[in-house]
PDB file of N, CA and C in Angstrom:
ATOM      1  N   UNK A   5     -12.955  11.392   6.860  1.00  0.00           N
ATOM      2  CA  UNK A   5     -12.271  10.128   6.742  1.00  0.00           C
ATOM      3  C   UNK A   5     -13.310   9.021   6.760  1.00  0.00           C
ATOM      4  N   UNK A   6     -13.513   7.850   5.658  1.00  0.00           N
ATOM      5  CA  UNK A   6     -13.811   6.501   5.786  1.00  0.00           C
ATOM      6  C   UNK A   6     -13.061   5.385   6.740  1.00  0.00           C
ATOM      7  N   UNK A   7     -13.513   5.122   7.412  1.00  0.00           N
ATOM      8  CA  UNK A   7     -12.748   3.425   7.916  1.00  0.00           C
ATOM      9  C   UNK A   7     -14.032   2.134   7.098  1.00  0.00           C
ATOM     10  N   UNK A   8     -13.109   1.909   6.482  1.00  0.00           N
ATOM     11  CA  UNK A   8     -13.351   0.662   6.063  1.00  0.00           C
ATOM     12  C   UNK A   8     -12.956  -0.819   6.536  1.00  0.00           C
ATOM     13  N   UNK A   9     -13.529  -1.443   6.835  1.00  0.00           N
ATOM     14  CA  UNK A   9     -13.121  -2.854   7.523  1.00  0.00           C
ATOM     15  C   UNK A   9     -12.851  -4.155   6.209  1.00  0.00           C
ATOM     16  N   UNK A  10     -11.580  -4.199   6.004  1.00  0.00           N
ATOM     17  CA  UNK A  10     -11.567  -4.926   4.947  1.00  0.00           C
ATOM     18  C   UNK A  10     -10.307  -6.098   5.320  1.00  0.00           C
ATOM     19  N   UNK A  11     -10.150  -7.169   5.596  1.00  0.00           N
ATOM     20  CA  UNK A  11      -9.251  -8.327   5.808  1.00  0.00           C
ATOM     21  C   UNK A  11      -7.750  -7.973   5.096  1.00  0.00           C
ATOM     22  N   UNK A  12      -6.897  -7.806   6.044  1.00  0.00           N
ATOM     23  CA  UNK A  12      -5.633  -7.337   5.659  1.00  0.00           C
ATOM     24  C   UNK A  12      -4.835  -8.641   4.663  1.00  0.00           C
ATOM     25  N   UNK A  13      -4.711  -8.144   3.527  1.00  0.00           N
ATOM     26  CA  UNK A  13      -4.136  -9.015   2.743  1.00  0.00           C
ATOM     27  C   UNK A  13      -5.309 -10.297   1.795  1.00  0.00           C
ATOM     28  N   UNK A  14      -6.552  -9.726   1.732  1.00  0.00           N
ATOM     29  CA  UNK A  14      -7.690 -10.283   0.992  1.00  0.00           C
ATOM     30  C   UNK A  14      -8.017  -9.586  -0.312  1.00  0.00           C
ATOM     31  N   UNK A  15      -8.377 -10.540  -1.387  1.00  0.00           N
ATOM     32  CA  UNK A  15      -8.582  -9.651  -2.314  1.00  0.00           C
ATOM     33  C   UNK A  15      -9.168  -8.780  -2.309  1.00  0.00           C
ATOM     34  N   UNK A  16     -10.317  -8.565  -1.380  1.00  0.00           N
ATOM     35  CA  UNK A  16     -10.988  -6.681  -1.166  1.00  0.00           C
ATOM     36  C   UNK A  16     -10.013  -5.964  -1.032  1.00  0.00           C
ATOM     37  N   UNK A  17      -9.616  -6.553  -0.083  1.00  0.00           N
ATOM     38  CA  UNK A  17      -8.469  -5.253   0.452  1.00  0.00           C
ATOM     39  C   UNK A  17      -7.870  -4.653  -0.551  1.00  0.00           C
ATOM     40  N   UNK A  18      -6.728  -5.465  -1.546  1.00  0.00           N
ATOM     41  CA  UNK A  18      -5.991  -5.663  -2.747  1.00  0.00           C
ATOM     42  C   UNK A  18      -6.494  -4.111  -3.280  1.00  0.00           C
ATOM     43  N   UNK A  19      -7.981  -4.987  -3.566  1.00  0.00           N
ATOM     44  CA  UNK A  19      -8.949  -4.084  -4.616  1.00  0.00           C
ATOM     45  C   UNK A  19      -8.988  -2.871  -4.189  1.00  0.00           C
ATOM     46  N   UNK A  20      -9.007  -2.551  -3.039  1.00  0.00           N
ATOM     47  CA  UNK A  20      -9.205  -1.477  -2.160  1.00  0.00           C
ATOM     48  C   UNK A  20      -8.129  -0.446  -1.926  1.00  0.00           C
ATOM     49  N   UNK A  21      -7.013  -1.019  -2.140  1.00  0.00           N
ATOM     50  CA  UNK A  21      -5.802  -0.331  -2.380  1.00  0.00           C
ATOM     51  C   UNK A  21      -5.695   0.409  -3.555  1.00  0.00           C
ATOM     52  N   UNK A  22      -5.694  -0.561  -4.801  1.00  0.00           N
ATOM     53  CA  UNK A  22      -5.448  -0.043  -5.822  1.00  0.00           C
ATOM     54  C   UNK A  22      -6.148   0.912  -6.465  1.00  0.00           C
ATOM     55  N   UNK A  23      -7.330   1.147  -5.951  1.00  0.00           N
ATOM     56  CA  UNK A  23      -8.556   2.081  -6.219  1.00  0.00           C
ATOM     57  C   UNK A  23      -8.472   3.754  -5.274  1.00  0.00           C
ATOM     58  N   UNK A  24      -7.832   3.215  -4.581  1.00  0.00           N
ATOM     59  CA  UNK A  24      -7.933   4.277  -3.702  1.00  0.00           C
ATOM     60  C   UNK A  24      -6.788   4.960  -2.613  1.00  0.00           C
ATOM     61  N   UNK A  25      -6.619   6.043  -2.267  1.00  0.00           N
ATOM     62  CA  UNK A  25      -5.920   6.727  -1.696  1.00  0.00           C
ATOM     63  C   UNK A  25      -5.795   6.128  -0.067  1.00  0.00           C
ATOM     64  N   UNK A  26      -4.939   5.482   0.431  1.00  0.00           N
ATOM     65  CA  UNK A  26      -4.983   4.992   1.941  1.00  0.00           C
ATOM     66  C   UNK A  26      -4.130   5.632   2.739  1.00  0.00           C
ATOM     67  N   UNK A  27      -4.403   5.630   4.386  1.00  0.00           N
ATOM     68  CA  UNK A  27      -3.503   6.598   5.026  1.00  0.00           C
ATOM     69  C   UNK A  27      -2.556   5.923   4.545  1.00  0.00           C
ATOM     70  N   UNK A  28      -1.613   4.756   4.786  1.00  0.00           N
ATOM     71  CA  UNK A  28      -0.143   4.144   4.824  1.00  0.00           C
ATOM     72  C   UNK A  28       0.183   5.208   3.569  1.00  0.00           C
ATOM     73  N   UNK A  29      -0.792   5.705   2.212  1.00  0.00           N
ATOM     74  CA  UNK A  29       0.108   6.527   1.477  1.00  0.00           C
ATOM     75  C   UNK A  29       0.360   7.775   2.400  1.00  0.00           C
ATOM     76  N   UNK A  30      -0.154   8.574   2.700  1.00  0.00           N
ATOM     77  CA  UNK A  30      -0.423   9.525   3.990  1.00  0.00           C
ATOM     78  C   UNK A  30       1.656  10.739   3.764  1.00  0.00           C
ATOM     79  N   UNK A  31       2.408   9.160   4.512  1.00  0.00           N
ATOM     80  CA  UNK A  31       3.445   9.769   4.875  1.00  0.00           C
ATOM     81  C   UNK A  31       4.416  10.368   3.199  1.00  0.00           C
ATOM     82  N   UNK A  32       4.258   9.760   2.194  1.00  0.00           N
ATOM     83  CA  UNK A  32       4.588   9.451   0.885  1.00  0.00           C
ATOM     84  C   UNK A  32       4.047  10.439  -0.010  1.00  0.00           C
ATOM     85  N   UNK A  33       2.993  10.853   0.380  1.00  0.00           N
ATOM     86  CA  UNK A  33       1.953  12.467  -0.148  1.00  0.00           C
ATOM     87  C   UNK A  33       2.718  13.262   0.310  1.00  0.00           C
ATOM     88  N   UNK A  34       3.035  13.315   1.708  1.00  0.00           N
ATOM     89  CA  UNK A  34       3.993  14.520   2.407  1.00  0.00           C
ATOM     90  C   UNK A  34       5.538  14.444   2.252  1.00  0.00           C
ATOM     91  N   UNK A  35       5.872  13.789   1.085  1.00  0.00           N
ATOM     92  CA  UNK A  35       7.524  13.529   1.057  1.00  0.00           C
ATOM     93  C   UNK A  35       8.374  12.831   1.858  1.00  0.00           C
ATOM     94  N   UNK A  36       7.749  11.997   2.891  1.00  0.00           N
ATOM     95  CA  UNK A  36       8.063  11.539   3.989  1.00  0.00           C
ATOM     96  C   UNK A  36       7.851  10.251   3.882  1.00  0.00           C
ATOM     97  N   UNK A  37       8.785   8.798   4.552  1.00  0.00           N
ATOM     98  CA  UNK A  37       8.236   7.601   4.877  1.00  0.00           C
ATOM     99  C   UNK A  37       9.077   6.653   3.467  1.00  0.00           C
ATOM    100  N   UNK A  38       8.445   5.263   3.609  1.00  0.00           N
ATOM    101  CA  UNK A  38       9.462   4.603   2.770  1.00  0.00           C
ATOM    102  C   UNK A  38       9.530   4.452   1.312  1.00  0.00           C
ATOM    103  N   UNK A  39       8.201   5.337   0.646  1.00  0.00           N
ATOM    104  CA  UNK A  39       8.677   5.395  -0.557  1.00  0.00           C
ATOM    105  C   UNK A  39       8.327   6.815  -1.069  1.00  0.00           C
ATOM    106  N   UNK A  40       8.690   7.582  -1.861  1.00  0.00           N
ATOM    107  CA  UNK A  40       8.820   9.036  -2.613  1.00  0.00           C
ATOM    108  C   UNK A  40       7.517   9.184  -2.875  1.00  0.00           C
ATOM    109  N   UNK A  41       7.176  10.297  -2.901  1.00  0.00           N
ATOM    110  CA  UNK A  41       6.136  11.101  -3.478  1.00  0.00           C
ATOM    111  C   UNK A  41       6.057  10.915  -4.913  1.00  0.00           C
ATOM    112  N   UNK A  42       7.256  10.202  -5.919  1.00  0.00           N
ATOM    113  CA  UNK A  42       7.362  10.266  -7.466  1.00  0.00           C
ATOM    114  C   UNK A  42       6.993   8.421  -7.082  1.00  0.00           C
ATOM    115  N   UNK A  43       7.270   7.600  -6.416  1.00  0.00           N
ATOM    116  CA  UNK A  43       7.012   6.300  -6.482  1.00  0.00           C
ATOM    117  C   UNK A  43       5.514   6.336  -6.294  1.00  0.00           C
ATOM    118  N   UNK A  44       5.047   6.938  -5.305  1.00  0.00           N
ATOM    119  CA  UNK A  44       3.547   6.734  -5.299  1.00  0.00           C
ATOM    120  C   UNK A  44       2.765   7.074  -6.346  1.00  0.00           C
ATOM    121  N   UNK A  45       3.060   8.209  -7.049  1.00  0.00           N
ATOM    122  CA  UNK A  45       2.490   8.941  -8.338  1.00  0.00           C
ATOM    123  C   UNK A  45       2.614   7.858  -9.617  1.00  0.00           C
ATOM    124  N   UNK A  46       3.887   7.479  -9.404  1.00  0.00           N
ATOM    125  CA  UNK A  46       3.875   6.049 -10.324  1.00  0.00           C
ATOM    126  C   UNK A  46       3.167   5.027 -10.292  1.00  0.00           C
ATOM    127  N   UNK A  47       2.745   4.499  -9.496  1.00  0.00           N
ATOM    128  CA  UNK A  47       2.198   3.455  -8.414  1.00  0.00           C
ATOM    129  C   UNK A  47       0.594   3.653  -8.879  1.00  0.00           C
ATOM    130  N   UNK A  48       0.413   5.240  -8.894  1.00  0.00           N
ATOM    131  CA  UNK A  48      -1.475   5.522  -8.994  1.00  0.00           C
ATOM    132  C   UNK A  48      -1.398   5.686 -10.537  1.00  0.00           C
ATOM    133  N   UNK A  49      -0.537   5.887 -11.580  1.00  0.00           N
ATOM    134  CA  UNK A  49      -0.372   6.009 -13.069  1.00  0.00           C
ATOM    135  C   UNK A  49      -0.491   4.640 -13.169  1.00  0.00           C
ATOM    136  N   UNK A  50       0.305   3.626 -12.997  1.00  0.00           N
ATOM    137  CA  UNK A  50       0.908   2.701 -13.544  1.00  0.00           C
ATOM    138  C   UNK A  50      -0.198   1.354 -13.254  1.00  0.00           C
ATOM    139  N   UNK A  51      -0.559   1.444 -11.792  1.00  0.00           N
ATOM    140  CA  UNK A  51      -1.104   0.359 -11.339  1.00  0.00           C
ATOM    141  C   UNK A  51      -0.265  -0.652 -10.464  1.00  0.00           C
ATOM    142  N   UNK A  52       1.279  -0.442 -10.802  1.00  0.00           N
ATOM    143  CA  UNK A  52       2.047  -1.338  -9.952  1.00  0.00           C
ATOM    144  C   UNK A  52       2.891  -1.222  -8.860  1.00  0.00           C
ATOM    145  N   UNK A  53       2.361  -2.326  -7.948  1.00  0.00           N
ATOM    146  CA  UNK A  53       2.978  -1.379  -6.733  1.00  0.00           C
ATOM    147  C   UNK A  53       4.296  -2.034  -6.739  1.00  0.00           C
ATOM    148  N   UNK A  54       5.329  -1.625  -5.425  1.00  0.00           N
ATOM    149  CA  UNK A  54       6.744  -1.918  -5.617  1.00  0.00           C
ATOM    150  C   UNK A  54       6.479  -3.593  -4.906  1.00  0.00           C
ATOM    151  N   UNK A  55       7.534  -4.326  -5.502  1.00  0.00           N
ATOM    152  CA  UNK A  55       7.174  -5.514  -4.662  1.00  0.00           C
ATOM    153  C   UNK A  55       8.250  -5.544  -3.361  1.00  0.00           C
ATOM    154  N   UNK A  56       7.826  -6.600  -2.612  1.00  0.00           N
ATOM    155  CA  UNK A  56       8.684  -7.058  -1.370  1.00  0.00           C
ATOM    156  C   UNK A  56       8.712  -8.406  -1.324  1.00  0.00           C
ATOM    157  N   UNK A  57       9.883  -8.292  -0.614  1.00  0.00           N
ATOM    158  CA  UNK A  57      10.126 -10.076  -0.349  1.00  0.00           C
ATOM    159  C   UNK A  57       9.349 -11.074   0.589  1.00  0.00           C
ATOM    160  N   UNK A  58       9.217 -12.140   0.321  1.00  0.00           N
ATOM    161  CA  UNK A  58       8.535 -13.227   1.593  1.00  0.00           C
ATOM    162  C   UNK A  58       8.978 -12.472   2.793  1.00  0.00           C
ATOM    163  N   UNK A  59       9.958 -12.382   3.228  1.00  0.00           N
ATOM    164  CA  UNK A  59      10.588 -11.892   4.402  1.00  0.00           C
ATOM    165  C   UNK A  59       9.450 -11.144   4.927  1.00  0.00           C
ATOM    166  N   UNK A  60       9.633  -9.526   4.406  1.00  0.00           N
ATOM    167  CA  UNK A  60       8.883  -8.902   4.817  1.00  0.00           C
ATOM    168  C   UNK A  60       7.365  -8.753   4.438  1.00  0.00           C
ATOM    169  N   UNK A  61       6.805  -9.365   3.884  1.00  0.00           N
ATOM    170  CA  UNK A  61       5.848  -9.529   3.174  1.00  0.00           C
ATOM    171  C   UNK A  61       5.042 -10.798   5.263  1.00  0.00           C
ATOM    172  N   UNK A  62       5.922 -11.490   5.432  1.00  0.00           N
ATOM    173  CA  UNK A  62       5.515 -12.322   6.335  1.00  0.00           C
ATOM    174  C   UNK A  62       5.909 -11.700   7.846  1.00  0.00           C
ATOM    175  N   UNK A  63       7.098 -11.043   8.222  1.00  0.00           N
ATOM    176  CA  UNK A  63       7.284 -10.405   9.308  1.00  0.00           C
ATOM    177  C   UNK A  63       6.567  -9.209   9.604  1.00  0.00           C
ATOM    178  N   UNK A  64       6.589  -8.163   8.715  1.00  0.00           N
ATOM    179  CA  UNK A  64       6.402  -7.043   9.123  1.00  0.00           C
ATOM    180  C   UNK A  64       4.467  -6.878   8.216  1.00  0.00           C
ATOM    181  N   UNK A  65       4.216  -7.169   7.425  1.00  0.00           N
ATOM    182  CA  UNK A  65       2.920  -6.756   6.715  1.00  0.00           C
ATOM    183  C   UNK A  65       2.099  -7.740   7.361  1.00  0.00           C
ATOM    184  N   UNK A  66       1.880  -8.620   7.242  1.00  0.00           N
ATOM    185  CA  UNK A  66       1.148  -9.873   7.309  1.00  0.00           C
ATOM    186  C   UNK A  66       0.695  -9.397   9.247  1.00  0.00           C
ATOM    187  N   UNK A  67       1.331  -9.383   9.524  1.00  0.00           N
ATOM    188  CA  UNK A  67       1.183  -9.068  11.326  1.00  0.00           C
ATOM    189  C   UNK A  67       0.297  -7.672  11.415  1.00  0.00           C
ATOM    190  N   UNK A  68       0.262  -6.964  10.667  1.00  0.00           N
ATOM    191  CA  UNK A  68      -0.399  -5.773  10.151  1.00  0.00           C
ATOM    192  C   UNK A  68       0.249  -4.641  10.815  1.00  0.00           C
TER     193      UNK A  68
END
């Protein structure tokens, strides 16, 4: 395993996502957690991830 120290919600980070395999996918590899094993596969094809609202985008992510 890498730990990388990258500012939650900075464009590294961004970059860092989209490039690469992160635990949060972890539960989603194993069929498990809040999005499918076929959403993530889409997600690493496609480039786009699912969006979310201000809401949670500010309550629950942003707080990390």
């Amino acid at each position: 395993m890498k730990t990388v120290n990258l500012k939650q919600g900075s464009p590294e980070w961004h970059a860092h996502r989209r490039a690469h395999r992160n635990a949060s996918d972890s539960p989603a590899m194993m069929g498990h957690g809040q999005k499918t094993r076929s959403e993530l596969l889409h997600e690493a094809y496609t480039g786009m991830e699912r969006e979310v609202s201000d809401y949670v985008q500010e309550k629950i992510f942003d707080p990390g």
